[in-house]
Short mmCIF file of C-alpha atoms in Angstrom, two decimals:
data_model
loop_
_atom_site.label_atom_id
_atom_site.label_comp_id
_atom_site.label_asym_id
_atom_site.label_seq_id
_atom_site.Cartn_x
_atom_site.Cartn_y
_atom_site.Cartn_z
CA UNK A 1 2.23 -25.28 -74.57
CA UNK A 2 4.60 -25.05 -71.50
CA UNK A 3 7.41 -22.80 -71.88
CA UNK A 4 10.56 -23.43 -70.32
CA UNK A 5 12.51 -20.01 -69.38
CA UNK A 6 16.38 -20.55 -68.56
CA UNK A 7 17.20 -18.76 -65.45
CA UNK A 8 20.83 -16.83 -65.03
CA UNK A 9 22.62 -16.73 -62.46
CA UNK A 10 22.00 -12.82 -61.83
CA UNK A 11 18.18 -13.84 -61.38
CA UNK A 12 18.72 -16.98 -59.55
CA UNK A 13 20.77 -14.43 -56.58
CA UNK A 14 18.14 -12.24 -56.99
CA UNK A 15 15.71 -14.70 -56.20
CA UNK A 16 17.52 -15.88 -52.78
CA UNK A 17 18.10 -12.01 -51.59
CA UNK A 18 14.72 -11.72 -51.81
CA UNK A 19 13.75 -15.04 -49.93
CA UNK A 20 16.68 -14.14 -47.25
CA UNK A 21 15.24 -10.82 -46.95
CA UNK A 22 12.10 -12.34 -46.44
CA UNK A 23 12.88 -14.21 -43.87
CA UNK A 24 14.86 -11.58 -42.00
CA UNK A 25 11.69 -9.44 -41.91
CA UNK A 26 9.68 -12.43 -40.59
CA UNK A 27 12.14 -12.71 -37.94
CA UNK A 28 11.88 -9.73 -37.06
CA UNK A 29 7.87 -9.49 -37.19
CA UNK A 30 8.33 -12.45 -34.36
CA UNK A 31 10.99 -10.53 -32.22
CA UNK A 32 8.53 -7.65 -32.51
CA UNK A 33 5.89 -10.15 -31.12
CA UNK A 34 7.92 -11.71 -28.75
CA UNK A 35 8.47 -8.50 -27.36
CA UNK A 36 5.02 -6.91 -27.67
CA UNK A 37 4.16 -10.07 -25.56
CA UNK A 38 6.11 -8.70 -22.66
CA UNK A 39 5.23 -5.39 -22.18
CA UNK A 40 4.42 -5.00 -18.34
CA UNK A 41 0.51 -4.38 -17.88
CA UNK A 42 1.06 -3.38 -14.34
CA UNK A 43 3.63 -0.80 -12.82
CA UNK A 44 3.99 -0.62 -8.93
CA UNK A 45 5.62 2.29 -7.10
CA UNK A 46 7.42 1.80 -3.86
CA UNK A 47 7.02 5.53 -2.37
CA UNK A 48 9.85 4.91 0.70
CA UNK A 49 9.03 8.12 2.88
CA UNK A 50 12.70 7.98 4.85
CA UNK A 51 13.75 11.28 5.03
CA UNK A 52 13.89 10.62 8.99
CA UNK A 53 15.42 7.78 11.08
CA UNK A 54 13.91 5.14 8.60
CA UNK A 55 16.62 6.14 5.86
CA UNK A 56 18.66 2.77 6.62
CA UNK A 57 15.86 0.92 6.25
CA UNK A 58 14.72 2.02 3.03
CA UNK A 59 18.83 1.92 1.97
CA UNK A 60 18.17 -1.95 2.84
CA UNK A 61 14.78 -2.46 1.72
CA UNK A 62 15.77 -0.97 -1.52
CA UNK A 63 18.93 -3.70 -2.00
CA UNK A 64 16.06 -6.59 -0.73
CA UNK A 65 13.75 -5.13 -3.65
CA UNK A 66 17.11 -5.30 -6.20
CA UNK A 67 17.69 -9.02 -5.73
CA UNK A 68 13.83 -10.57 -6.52
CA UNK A 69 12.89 -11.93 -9.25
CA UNK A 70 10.26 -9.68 -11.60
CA UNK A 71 7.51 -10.73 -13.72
CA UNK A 72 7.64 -9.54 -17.41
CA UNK A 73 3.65 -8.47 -16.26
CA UNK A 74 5.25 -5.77 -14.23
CA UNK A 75 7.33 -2.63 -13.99
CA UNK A 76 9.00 -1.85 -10.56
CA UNK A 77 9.61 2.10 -10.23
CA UNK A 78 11.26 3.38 -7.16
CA UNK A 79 10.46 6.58 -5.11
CA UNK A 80 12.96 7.30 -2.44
CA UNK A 81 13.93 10.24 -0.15
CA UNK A 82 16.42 9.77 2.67
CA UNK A 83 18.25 11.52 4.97
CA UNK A 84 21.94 11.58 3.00
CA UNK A 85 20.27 12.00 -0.60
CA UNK A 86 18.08 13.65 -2.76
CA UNK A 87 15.07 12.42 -4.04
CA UNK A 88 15.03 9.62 -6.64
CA UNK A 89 12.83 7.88 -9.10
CA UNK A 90 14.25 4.24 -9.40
CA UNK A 91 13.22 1.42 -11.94
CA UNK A 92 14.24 -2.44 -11.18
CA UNK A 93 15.25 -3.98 -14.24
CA UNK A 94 15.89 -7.84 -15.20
CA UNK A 95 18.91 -8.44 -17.74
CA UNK A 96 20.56 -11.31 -18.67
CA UNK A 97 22.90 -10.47 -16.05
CA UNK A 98 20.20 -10.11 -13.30
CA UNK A 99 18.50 -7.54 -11.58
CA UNK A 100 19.99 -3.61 -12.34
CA UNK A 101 19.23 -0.29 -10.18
CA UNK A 102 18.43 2.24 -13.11
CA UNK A 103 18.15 6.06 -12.13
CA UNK A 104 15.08 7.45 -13.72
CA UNK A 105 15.30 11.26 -12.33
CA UNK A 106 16.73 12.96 -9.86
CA UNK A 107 14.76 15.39 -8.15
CA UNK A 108 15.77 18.65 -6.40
CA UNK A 109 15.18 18.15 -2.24
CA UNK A 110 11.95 18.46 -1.44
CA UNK A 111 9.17 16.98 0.83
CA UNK A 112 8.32 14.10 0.28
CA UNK A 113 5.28 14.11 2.70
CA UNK A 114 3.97 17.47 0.67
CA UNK A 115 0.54 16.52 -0.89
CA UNK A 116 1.69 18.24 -3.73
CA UNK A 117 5.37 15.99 -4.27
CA UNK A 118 2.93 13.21 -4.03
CA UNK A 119 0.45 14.18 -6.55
CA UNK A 120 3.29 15.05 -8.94
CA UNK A 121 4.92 12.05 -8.57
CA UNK A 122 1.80 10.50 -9.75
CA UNK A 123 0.99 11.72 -12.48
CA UNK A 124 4.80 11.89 -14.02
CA UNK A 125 4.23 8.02 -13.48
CA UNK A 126 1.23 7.98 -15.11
CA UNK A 127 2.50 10.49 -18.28
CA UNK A 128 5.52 8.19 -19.08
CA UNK A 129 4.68 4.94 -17.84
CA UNK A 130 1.00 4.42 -18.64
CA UNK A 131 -0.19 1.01 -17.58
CA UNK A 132 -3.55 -0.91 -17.27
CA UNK A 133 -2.79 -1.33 -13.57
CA UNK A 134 -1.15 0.27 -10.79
CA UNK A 135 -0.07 -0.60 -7.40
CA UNK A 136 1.12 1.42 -4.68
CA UNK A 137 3.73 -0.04 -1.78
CA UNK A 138 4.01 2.54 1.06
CA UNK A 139 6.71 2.57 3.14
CA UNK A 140 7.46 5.29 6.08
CA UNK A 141 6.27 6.48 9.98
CA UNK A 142 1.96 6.60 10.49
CA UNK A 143 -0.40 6.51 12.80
CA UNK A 144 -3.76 6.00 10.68
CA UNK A 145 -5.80 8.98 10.63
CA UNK A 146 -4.18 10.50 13.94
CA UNK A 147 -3.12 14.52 13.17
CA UNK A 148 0.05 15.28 13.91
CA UNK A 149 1.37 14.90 17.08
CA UNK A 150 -1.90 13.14 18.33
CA UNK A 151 -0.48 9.92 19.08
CA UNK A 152 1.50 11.04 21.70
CA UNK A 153 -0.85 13.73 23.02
CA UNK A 154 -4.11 13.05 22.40
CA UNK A 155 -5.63 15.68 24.49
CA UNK A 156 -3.93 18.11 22.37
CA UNK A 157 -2.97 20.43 25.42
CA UNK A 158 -4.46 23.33 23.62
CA UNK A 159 -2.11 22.87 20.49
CA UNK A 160 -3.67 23.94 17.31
CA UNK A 161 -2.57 20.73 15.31
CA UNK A 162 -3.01 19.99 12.24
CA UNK A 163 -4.89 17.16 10.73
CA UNK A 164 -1.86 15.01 9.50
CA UNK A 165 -1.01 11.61 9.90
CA UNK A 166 0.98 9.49 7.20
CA UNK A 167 4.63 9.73 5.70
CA UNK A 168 7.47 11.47 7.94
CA UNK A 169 10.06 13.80 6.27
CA UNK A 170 11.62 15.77 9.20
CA UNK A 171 9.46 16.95 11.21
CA UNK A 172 6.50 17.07 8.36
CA UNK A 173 4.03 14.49 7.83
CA UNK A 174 0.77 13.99 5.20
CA UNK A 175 -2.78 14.43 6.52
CA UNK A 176 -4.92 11.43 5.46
CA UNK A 177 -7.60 13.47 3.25
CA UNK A 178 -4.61 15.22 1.26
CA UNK A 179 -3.08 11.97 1.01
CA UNK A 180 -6.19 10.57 -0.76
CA UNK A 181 -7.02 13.84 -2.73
CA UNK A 182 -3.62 13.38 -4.49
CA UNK A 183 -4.78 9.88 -5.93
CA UNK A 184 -6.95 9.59 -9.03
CA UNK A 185 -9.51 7.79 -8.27
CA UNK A 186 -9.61 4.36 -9.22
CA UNK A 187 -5.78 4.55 -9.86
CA UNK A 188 -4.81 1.81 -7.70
CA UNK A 189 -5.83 -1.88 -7.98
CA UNK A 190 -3.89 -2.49 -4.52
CA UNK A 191 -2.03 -0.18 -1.79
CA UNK A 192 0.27 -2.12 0.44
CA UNK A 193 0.93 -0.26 3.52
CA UNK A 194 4.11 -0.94 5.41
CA UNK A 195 3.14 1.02 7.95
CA UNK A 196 1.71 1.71 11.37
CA UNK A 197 -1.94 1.60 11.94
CA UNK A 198 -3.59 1.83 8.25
CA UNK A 199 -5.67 -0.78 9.22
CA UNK A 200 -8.44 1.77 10.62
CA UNK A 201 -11.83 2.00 8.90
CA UNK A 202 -11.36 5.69 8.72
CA UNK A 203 -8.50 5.11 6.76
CA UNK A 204 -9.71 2.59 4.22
CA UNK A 205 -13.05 4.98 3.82
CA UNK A 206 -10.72 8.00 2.87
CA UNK A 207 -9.35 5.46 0.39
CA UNK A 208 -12.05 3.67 -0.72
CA UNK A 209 -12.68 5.40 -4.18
CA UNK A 210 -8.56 5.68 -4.72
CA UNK A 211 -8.25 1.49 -4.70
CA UNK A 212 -10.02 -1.54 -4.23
CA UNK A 213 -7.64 -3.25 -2.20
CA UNK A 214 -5.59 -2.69 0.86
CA UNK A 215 -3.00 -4.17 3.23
CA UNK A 216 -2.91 -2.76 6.51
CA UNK A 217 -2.04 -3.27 9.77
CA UNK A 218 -4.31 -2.59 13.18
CA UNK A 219 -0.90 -2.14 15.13
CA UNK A 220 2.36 -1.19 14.60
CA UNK A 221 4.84 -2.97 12.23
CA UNK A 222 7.52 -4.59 13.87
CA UNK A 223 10.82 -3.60 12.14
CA UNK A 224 12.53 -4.57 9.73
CA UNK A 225 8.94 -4.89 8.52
CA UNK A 226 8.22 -6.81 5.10
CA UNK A 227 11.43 -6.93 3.60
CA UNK A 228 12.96 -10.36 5.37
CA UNK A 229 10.28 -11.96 2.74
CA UNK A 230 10.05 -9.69 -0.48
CA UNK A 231 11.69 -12.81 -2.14
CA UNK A 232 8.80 -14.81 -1.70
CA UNK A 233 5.85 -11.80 -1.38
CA UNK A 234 6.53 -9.36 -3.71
CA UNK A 235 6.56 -11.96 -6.82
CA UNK A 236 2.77 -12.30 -5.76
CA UNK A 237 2.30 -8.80 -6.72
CA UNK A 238 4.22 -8.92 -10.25
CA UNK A 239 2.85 -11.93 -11.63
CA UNK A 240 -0.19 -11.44 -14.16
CA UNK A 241 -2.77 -12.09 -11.36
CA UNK A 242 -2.01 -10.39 -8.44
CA UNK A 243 -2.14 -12.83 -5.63
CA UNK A 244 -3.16 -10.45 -2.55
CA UNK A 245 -3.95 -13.15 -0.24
CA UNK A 246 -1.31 -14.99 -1.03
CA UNK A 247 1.10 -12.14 -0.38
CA UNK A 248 -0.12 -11.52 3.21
CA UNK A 249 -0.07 -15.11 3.65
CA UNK A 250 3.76 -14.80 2.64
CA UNK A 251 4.32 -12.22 5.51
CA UNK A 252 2.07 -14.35 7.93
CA UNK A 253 4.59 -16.89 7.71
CA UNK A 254 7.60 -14.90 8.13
CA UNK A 255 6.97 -13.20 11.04
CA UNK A 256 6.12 -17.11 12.48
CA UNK A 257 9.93 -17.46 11.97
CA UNK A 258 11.31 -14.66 14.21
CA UNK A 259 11.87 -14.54 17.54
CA UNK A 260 10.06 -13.61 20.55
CA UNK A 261 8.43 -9.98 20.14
CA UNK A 262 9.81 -9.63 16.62
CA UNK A 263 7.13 -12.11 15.43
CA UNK A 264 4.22 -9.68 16.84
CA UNK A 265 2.07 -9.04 13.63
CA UNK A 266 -1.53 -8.00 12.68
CA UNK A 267 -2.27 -7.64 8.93
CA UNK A 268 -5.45 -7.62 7.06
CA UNK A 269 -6.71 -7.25 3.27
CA UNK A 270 -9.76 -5.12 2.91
CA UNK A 271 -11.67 -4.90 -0.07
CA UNK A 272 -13.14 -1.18 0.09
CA UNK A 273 -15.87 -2.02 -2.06
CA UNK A 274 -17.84 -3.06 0.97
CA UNK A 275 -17.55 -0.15 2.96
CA UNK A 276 -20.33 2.00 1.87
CA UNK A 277 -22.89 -0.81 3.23
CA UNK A 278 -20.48 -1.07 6.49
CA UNK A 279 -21.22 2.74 6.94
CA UNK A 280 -25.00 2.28 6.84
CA UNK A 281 -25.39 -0.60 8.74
CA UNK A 282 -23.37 1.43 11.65
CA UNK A 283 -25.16 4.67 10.91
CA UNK A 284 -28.47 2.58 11.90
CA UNK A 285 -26.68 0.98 14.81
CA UNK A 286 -28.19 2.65 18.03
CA UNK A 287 -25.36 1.55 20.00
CA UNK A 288 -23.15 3.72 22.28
CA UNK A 289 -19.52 3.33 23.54
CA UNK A 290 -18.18 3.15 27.18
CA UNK A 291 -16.68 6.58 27.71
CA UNK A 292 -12.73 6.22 26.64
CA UNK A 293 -13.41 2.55 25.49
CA UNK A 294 -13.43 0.72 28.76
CA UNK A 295 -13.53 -2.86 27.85
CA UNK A 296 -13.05 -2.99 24.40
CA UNK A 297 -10.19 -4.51 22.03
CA UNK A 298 -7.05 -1.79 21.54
CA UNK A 299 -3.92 -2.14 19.11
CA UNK A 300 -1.89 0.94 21.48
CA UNK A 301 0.93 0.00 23.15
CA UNK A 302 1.51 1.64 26.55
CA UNK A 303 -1.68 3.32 27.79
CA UNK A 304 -3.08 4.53 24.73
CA UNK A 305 -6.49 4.66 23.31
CA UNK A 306 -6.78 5.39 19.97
CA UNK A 307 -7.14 2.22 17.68
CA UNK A 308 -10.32 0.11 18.83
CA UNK A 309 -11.34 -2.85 17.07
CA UNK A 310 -14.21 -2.26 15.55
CA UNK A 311 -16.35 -5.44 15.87
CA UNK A 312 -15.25 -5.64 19.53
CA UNK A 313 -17.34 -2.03 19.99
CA UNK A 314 -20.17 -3.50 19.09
CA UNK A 315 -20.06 -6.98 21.25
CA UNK A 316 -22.53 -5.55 23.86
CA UNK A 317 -25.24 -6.32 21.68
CA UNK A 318 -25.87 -9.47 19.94
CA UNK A 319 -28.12 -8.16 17.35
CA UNK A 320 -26.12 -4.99 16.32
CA UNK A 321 -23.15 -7.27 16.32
CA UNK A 322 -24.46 -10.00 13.81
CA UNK A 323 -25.09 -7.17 11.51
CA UNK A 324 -21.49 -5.51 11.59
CA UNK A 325 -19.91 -8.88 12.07
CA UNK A 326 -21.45 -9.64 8.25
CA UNK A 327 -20.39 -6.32 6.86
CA UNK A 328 -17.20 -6.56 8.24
CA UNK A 329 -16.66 -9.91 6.64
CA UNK A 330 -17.64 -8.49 3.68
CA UNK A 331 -14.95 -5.81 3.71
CA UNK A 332 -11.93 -8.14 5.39
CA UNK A 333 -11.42 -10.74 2.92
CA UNK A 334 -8.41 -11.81 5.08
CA UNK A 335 -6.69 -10.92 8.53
CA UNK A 336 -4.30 -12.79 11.33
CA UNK A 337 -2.92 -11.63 14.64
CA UNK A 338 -0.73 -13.17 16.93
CA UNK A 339 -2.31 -14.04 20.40
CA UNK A 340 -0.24 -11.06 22.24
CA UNK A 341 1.63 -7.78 20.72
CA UNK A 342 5.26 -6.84 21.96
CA UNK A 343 4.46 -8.17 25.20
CA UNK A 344 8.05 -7.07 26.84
CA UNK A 345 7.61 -4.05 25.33
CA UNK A 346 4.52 -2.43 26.92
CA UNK A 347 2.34 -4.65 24.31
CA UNK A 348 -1.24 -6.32 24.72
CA UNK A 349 -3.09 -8.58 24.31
CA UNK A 350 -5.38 -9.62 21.57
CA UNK A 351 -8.54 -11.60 22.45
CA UNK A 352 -10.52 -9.59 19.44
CA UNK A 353 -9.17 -8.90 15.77
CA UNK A 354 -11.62 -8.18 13.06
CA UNK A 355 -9.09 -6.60 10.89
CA UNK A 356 -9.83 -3.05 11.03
CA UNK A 357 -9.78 -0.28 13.85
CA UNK A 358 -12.00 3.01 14.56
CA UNK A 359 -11.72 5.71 17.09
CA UNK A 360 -13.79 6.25 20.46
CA UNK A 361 -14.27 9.98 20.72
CA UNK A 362 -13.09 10.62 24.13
CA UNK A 363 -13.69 13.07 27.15
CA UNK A 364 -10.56 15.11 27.57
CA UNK A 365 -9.37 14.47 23.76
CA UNK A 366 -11.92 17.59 22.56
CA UNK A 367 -9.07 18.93 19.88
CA UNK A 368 -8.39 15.40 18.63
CA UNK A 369 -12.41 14.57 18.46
CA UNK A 370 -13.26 17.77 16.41
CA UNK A 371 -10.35 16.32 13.86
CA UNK A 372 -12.33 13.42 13.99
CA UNK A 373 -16.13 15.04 12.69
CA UNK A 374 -13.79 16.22 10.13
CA UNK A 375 -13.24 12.97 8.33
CA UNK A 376 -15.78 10.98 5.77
CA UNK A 377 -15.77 8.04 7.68
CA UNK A 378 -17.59 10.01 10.78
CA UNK A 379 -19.80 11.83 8.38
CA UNK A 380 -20.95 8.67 6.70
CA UNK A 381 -22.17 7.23 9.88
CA UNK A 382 -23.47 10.00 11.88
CA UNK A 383 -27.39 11.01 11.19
CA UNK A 384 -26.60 14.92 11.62
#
């Protein structure tokens, strides 16, 4: 028997609250999707060190990094400390109305070059925006592993300096192993430097348990630096698979568009992953220097000689320089140089670019050489 029940009207409502309602929550299960689907899985700080004569730089670079396009993959966080304010933590944000400039925290003045400012800045990153990537764009004064003050006087003149060597605030800078001691390891998937002189070995060793990846240069960086192509580089850092390569190749081709010595540029992406076997194969190498470097491939301008090119110290001997050529190639995964530096500017040069740079200990540089046994690079290939 089928029975036929007569709906009212009260029930028939009922019925289509309950459908609308339905529907409204399934709408709103999708949003919730939709949005779960964006979540960044990478966050990238830009740590801008311009507490110094860099602070309109980083007011500009800042504005450059405003106006590109971001990847739902990836949060853009901000640290800056110039001159005229006090420290920030920025975040980029896309609307519907474009790009915004939101302030995260202000911080009290401080040093931004401290260890410690560094390391705290860090970890608030990690606490309260926990991603399954990081990357890390530097921005400031260096000079690769020099201490402070080196790369003007390398002899030291009897000065007790101290071991520092990247980031500028005042008068302060960062030594290299404090720099690296503040990282977790295995924080960082990449570290962009935009920078002078990262590109040294002794550098990327310091490093190499703190990130796989790094972009350095052998020389200096010609100003204004990176930021005449964030538009096209950076998006090769926020999209889902960061495009390292790519990104160098971005800044290859816009220093190829500026004039005279402006377009002077060496870069290079080293995969640190390598340089454990690098370190061996030079430990074994029998091979000695020519007092001061004589000879051999430098990325100083004036008379300095402090960054050598590392496969260019070993071109005296075929066999040891097959070896290291290999293991070199196995840490550069990329690397270009123009054929001359600054030129009209006390430049050089370059015959020889194998993407990264060591130090010759030198007669007459006894201060800067004992800074030098101090670092894991020289302790990794020494047989002491």
């Amino acid at each position: 028997m089928i029975i036929h029940i007569k709906q009212s009207s009260h029930l028939r409502m009922g019925v289509l609250t309950l459908v609308i309602c339905l529907l409204l929550t399934a709408c709103d299960k999708d949003n919730n999707i939709s949005e779960a689907k964006i979540v960044p899985i990478r966050t990238i700080l830009f740590y801008m060190g311009g507490d110094n004569n860099l602070s309109s730089e980083v007011n500009s670079k800042i504005k450059q990094l405003k106006s590109v396009k971001i990847s739902p993959y990836s949060r853009v966080l901000i640290y800056t400390d110039t001159k005229d304010d006090f420290p920030q933590l920025l975040e980029v944000s896309t609307t519907s109305g474009g790009n915004i400039l939101k302030t995260l925290r202000e911080y009290p003045e401080s040093n931004s070059a401290d260890a410690e400012i560094f390391s705290s800045v860090l970890s608030e990153i990690r606490e309260h925006y926990p991603s399954s990537s990081y990357g890390l764009v530097l921005f400031s004064h260096a000079t690769g592993w020099l201490p402070e003050g080196a790369y003007n006087n390398p002899s030291g003149s009897s000065r007790n300096f101290e071991s520092r060597s990247i980031l500028l605030d005042g008068n302060s800078e960062m030594e290299i192993p404090a720099f690296a001691a503040a990282i977790p390891d295995g924080m960082f998937d990449f570290i962009v430097f935009e920078a002078c002189h990262m590109a040294s070995v002794e550098v990327a060793y310091e490093l190499k348990d703190k990130t796989r990846s790094i972009v350095a240069s052998s020389a200096e960086i010609v100003s204004p630096g990176f930021s005449r192509c964030y538009a096209e580089a950076l998006p090769l850092l926020y999209q889902q698979k960061v495009d390292l390569q790519g990104f160098c190749r971005a800044i290859e081709k816009d220093y190829a568009t500026r004039p005279d010595d402006y377009s002077s540029l060496t870069l290079s992406l080293i995969d640190t992953e390598g340089l454990d076997a690098l370190a061996s194969i030079v430990r074994e190498s029998s091979s000695s220097f020519p007092d001061n470097g004589a000879g051999i491939q430098t990325f100083d301008r004036g008379s300095g000689t402090l960054f050598f090119d590392l496969e260019d110290c070993y071109s005296k001997s075929a066999e040891q320089q097959a070896a290291i050529r290999t293991a070199i190639k196995d840490c550069v995964k990329w690397k270009t140089a123009t054929p001359a530096f600054m030129p009209t500017y006390g430049g050089f040069n370059i015959r020889a670019h194998c993407g990264l740079t060591t130090y010759i200990m030198q007669q007459g540089s006894e201060l800067l050489n004992k800074a030098y046994k101090e670092l894991k690079w020289y302790k990794s290939i020494t047989k002491e």
